[in-house]
Structure formats: structure tokens, C-alpha cells
PDB file of N, CA and C in Angstrom:
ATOM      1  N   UNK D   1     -53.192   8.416 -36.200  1.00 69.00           N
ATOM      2  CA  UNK D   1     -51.919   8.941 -35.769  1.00 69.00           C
ATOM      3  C   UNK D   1     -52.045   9.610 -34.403  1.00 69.00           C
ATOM      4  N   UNK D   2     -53.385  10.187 -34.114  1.00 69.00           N
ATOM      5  CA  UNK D   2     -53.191  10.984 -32.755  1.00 69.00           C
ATOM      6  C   UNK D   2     -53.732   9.843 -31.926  1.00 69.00           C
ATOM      7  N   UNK D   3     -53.468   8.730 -31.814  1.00 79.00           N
ATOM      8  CA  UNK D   3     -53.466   7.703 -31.031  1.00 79.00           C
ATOM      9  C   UNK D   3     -51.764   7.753 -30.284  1.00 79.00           C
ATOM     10  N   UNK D   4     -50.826   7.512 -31.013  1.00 82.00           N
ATOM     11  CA  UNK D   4     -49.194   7.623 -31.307  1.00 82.00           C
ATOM     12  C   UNK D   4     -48.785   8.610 -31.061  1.00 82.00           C
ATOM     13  N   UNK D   5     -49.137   9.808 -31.686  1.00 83.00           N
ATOM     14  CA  UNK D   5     -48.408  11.086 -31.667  1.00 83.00           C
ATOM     15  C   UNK D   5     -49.239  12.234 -30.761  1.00 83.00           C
ATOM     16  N   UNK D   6     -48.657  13.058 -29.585  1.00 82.00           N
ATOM     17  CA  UNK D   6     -49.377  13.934 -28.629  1.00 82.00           C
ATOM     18  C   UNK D   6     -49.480  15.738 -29.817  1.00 82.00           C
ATOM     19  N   UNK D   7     -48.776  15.364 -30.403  1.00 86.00           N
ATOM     20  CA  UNK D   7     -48.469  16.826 -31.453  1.00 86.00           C
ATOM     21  C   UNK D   7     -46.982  16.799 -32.217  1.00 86.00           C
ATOM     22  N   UNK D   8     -47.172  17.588 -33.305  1.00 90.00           N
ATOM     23  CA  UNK D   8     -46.340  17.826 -34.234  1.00 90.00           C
ATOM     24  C   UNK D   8     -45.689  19.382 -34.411  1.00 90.00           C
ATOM     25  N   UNK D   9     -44.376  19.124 -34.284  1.00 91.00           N
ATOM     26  CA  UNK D   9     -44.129  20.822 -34.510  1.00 91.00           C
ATOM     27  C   UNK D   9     -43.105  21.048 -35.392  1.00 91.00           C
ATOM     28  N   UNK D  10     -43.651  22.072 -36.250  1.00 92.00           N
ATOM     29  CA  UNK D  10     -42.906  22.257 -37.700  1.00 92.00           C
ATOM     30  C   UNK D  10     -42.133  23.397 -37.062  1.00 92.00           C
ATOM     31  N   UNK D  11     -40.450  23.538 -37.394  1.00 93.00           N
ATOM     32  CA  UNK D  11     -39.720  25.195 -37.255  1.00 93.00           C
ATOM     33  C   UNK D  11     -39.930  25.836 -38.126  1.00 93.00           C
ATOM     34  N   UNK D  12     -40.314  27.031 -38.481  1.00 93.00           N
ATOM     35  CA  UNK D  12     -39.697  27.716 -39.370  1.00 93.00           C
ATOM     36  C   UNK D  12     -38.137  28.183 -40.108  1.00 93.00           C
ATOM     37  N   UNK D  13     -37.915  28.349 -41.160  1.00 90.00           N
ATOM     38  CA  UNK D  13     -36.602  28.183 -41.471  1.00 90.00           C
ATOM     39  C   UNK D  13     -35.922  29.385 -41.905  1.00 90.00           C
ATOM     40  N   UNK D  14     -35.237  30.038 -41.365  1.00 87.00           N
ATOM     41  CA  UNK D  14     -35.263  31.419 -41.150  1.00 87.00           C
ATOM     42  C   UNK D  14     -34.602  32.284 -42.675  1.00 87.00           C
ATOM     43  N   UNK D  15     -33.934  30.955 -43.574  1.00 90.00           N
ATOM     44  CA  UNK D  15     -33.691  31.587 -44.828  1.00 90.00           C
ATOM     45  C   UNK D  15     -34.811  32.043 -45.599  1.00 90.00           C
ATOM     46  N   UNK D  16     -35.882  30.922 -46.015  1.00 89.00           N
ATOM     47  CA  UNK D  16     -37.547  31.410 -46.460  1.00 89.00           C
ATOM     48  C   UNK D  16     -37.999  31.833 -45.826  1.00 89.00           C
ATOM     49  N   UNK D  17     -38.089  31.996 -44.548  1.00 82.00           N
ATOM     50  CA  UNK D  17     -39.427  32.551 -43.783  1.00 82.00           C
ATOM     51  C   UNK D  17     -40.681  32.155 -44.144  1.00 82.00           C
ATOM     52  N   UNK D  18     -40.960  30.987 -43.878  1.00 92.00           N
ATOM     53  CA  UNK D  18     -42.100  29.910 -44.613  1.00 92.00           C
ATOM     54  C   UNK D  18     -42.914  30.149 -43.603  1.00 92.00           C
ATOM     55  N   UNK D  19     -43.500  31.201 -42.321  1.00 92.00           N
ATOM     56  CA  UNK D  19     -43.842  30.747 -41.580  1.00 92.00           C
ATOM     57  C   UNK D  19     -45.754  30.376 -42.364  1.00 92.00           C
ATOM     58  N   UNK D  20     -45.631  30.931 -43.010  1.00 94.00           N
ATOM     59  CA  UNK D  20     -47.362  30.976 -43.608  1.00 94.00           C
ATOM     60  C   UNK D  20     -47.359  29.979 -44.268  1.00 94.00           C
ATOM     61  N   UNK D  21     -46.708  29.192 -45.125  1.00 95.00           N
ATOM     62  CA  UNK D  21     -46.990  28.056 -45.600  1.00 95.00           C
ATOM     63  C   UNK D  21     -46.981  27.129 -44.621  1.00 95.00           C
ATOM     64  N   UNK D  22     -46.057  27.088 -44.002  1.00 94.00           N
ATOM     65  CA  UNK D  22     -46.223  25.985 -42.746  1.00 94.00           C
ATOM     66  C   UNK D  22     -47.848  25.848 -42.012  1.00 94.00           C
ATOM     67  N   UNK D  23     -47.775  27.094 -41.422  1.00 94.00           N
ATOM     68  CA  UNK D  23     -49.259  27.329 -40.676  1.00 94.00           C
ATOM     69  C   UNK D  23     -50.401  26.970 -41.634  1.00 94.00           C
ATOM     70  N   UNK D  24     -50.534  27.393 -43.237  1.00 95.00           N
ATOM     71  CA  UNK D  24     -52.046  26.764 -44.371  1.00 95.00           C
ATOM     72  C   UNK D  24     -51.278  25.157 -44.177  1.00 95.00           C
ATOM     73  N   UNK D  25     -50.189  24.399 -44.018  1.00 95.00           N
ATOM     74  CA  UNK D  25     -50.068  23.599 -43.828  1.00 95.00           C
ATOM     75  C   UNK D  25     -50.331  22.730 -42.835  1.00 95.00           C
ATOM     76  N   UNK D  26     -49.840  23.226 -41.714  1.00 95.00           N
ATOM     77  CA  UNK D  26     -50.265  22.688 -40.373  1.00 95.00           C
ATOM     78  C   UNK D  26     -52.548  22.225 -40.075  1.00 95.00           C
ATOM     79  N   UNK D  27     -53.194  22.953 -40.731  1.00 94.00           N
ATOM     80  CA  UNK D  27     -54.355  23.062 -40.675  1.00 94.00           C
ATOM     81  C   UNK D  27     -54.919  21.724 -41.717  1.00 94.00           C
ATOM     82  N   UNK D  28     -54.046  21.743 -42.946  1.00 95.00           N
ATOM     83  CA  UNK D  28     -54.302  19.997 -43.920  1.00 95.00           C
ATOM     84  C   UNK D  28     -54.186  18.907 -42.979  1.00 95.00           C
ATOM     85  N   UNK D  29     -52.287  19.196 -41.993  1.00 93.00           N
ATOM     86  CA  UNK D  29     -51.989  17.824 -41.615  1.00 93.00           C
ATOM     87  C   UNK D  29     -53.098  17.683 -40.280  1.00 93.00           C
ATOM     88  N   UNK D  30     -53.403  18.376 -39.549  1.00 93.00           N
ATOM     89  CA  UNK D  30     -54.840  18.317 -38.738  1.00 93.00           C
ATOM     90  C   UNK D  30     -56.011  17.529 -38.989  1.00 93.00           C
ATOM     91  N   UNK D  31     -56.032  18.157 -40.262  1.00 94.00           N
ATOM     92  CA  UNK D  31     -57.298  17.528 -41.121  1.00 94.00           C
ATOM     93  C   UNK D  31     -57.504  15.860 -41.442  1.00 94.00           C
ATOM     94  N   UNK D  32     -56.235  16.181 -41.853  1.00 92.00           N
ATOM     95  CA  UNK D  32     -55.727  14.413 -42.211  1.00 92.00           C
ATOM     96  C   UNK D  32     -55.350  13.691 -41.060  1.00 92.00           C
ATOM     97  N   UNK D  33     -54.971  14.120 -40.301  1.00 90.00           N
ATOM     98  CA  UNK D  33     -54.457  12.803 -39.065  1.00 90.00           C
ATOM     99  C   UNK D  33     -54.585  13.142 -37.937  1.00 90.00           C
ATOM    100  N   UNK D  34     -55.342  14.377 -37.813  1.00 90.00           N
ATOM    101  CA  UNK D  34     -56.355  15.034 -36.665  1.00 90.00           C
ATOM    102  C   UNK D  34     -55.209  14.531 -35.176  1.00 90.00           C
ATOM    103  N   UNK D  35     -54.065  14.965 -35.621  1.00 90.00           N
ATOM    104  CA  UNK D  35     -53.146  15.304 -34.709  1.00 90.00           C
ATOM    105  C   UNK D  35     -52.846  17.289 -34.335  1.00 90.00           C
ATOM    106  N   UNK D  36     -52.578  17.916 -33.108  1.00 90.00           N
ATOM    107  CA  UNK D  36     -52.284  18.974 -33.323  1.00 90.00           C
ATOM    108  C   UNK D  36     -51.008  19.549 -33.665  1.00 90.00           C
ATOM    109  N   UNK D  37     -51.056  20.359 -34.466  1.00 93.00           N
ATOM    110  CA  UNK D  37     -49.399  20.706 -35.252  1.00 93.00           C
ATOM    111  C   UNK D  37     -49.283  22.298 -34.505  1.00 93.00           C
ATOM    112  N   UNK D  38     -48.385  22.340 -34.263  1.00 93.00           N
ATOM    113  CA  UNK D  38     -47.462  23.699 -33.922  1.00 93.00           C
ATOM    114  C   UNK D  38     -46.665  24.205 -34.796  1.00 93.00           C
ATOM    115  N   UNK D  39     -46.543  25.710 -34.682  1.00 94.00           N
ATOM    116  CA  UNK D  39     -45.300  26.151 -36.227  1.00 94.00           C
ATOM    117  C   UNK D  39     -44.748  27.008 -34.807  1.00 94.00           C
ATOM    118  N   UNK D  40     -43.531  26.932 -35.101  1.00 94.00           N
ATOM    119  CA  UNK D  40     -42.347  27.303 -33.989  1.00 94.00           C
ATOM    120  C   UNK D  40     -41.448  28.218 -34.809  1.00 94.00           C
ATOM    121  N   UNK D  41     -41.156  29.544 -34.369  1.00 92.00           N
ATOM    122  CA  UNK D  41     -40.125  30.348 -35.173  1.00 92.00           C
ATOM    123  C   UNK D  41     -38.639  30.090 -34.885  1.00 92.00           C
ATOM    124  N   UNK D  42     -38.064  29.186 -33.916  1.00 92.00           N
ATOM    125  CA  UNK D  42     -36.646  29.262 -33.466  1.00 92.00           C
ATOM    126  C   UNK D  42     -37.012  27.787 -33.396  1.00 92.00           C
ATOM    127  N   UNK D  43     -36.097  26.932 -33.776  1.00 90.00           N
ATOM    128  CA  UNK D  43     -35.701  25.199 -32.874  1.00 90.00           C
ATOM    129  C   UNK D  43     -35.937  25.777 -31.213  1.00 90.00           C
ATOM    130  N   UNK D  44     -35.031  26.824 -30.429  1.00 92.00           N
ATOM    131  CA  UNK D  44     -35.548  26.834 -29.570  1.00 92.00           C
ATOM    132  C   UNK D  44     -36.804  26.715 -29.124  1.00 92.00           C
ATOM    133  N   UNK D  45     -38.107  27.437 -29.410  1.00 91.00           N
ATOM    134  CA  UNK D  45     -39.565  27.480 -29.254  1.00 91.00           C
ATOM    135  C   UNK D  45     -39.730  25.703 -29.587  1.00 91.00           C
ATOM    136  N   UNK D  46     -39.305  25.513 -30.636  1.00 90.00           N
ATOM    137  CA  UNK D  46     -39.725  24.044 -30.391  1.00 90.00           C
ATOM    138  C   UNK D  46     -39.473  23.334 -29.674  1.00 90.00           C
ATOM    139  N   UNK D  47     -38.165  23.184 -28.811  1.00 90.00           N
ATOM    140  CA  UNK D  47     -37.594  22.105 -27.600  1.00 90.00           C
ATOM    141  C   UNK D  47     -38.832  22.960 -26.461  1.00 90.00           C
ATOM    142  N   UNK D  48     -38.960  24.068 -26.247  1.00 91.00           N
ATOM    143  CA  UNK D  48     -40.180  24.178 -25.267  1.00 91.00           C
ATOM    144  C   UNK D  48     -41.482  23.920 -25.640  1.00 91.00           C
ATOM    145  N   UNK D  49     -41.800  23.858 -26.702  1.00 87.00           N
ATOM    146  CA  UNK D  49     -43.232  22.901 -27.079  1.00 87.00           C
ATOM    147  C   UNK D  49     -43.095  21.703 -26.770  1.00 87.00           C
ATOM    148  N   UNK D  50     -42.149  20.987 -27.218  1.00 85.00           N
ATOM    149  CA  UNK D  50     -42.160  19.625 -26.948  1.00 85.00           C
ATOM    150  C   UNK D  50     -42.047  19.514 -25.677  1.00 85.00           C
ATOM    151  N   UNK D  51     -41.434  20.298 -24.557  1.00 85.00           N
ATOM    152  CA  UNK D  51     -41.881  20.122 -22.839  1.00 85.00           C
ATOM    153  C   UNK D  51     -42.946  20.039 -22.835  1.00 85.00           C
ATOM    154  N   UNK D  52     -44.193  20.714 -23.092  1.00 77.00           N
ATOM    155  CA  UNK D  52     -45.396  20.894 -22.662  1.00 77.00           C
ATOM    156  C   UNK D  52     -46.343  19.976 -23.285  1.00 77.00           C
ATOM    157  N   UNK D  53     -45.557  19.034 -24.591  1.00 71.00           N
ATOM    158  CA  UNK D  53     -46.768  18.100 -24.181  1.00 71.00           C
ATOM    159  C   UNK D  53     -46.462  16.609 -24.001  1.00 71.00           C
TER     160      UNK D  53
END
């Protein structure tokens, strides 16, 4: 997958506040498809991650 994909970025969802499951998550999907994952607290933060890569 990190042939295809430059990175992955999960939002957080501000009703759960998942940000910690996301992040023990983000570190599996790494593992597995040794792509880098981002956890983003706003959709905003994420449209500026996705500028930078």
C-alpha cells in the first residue's frame, strides 16, 4: 500500500473523543501496510496534512 498511498489520516470525532483509540490504531495500520497514518483533531488539521504530503 505505501507504494499507492503517501499517508493516511484518521479525524477524530469530537462526539467520542476517540483520539486514543485512533492513535493504538494508527500504529496496527503501520504495521500492516507500513504506510504512515496521522490522527488529526479537526477535518481542518486534516485538509493541512494532506497539503504537506
Amino acid at each position: 500500500m505505501s507504494e499507492y498511498c503517501a499517508g493516511m489520516i484518521m479525524t477524530v470525532n469530537p462526539q467520542t473523543d476517540d483520539k486514543v483509540q485512533l492513535t493504538q490504531l494508527s500504529s496496527v495500520i503501520f504495521a500492516v501496510y507500513g504506510t504512515t497514518v496521522f490522527v488529526a483533531e479537526t477535518r481542518n488539521d486534516a485538509y493541512v496534512k494532506v497539503g504537506g504530503l
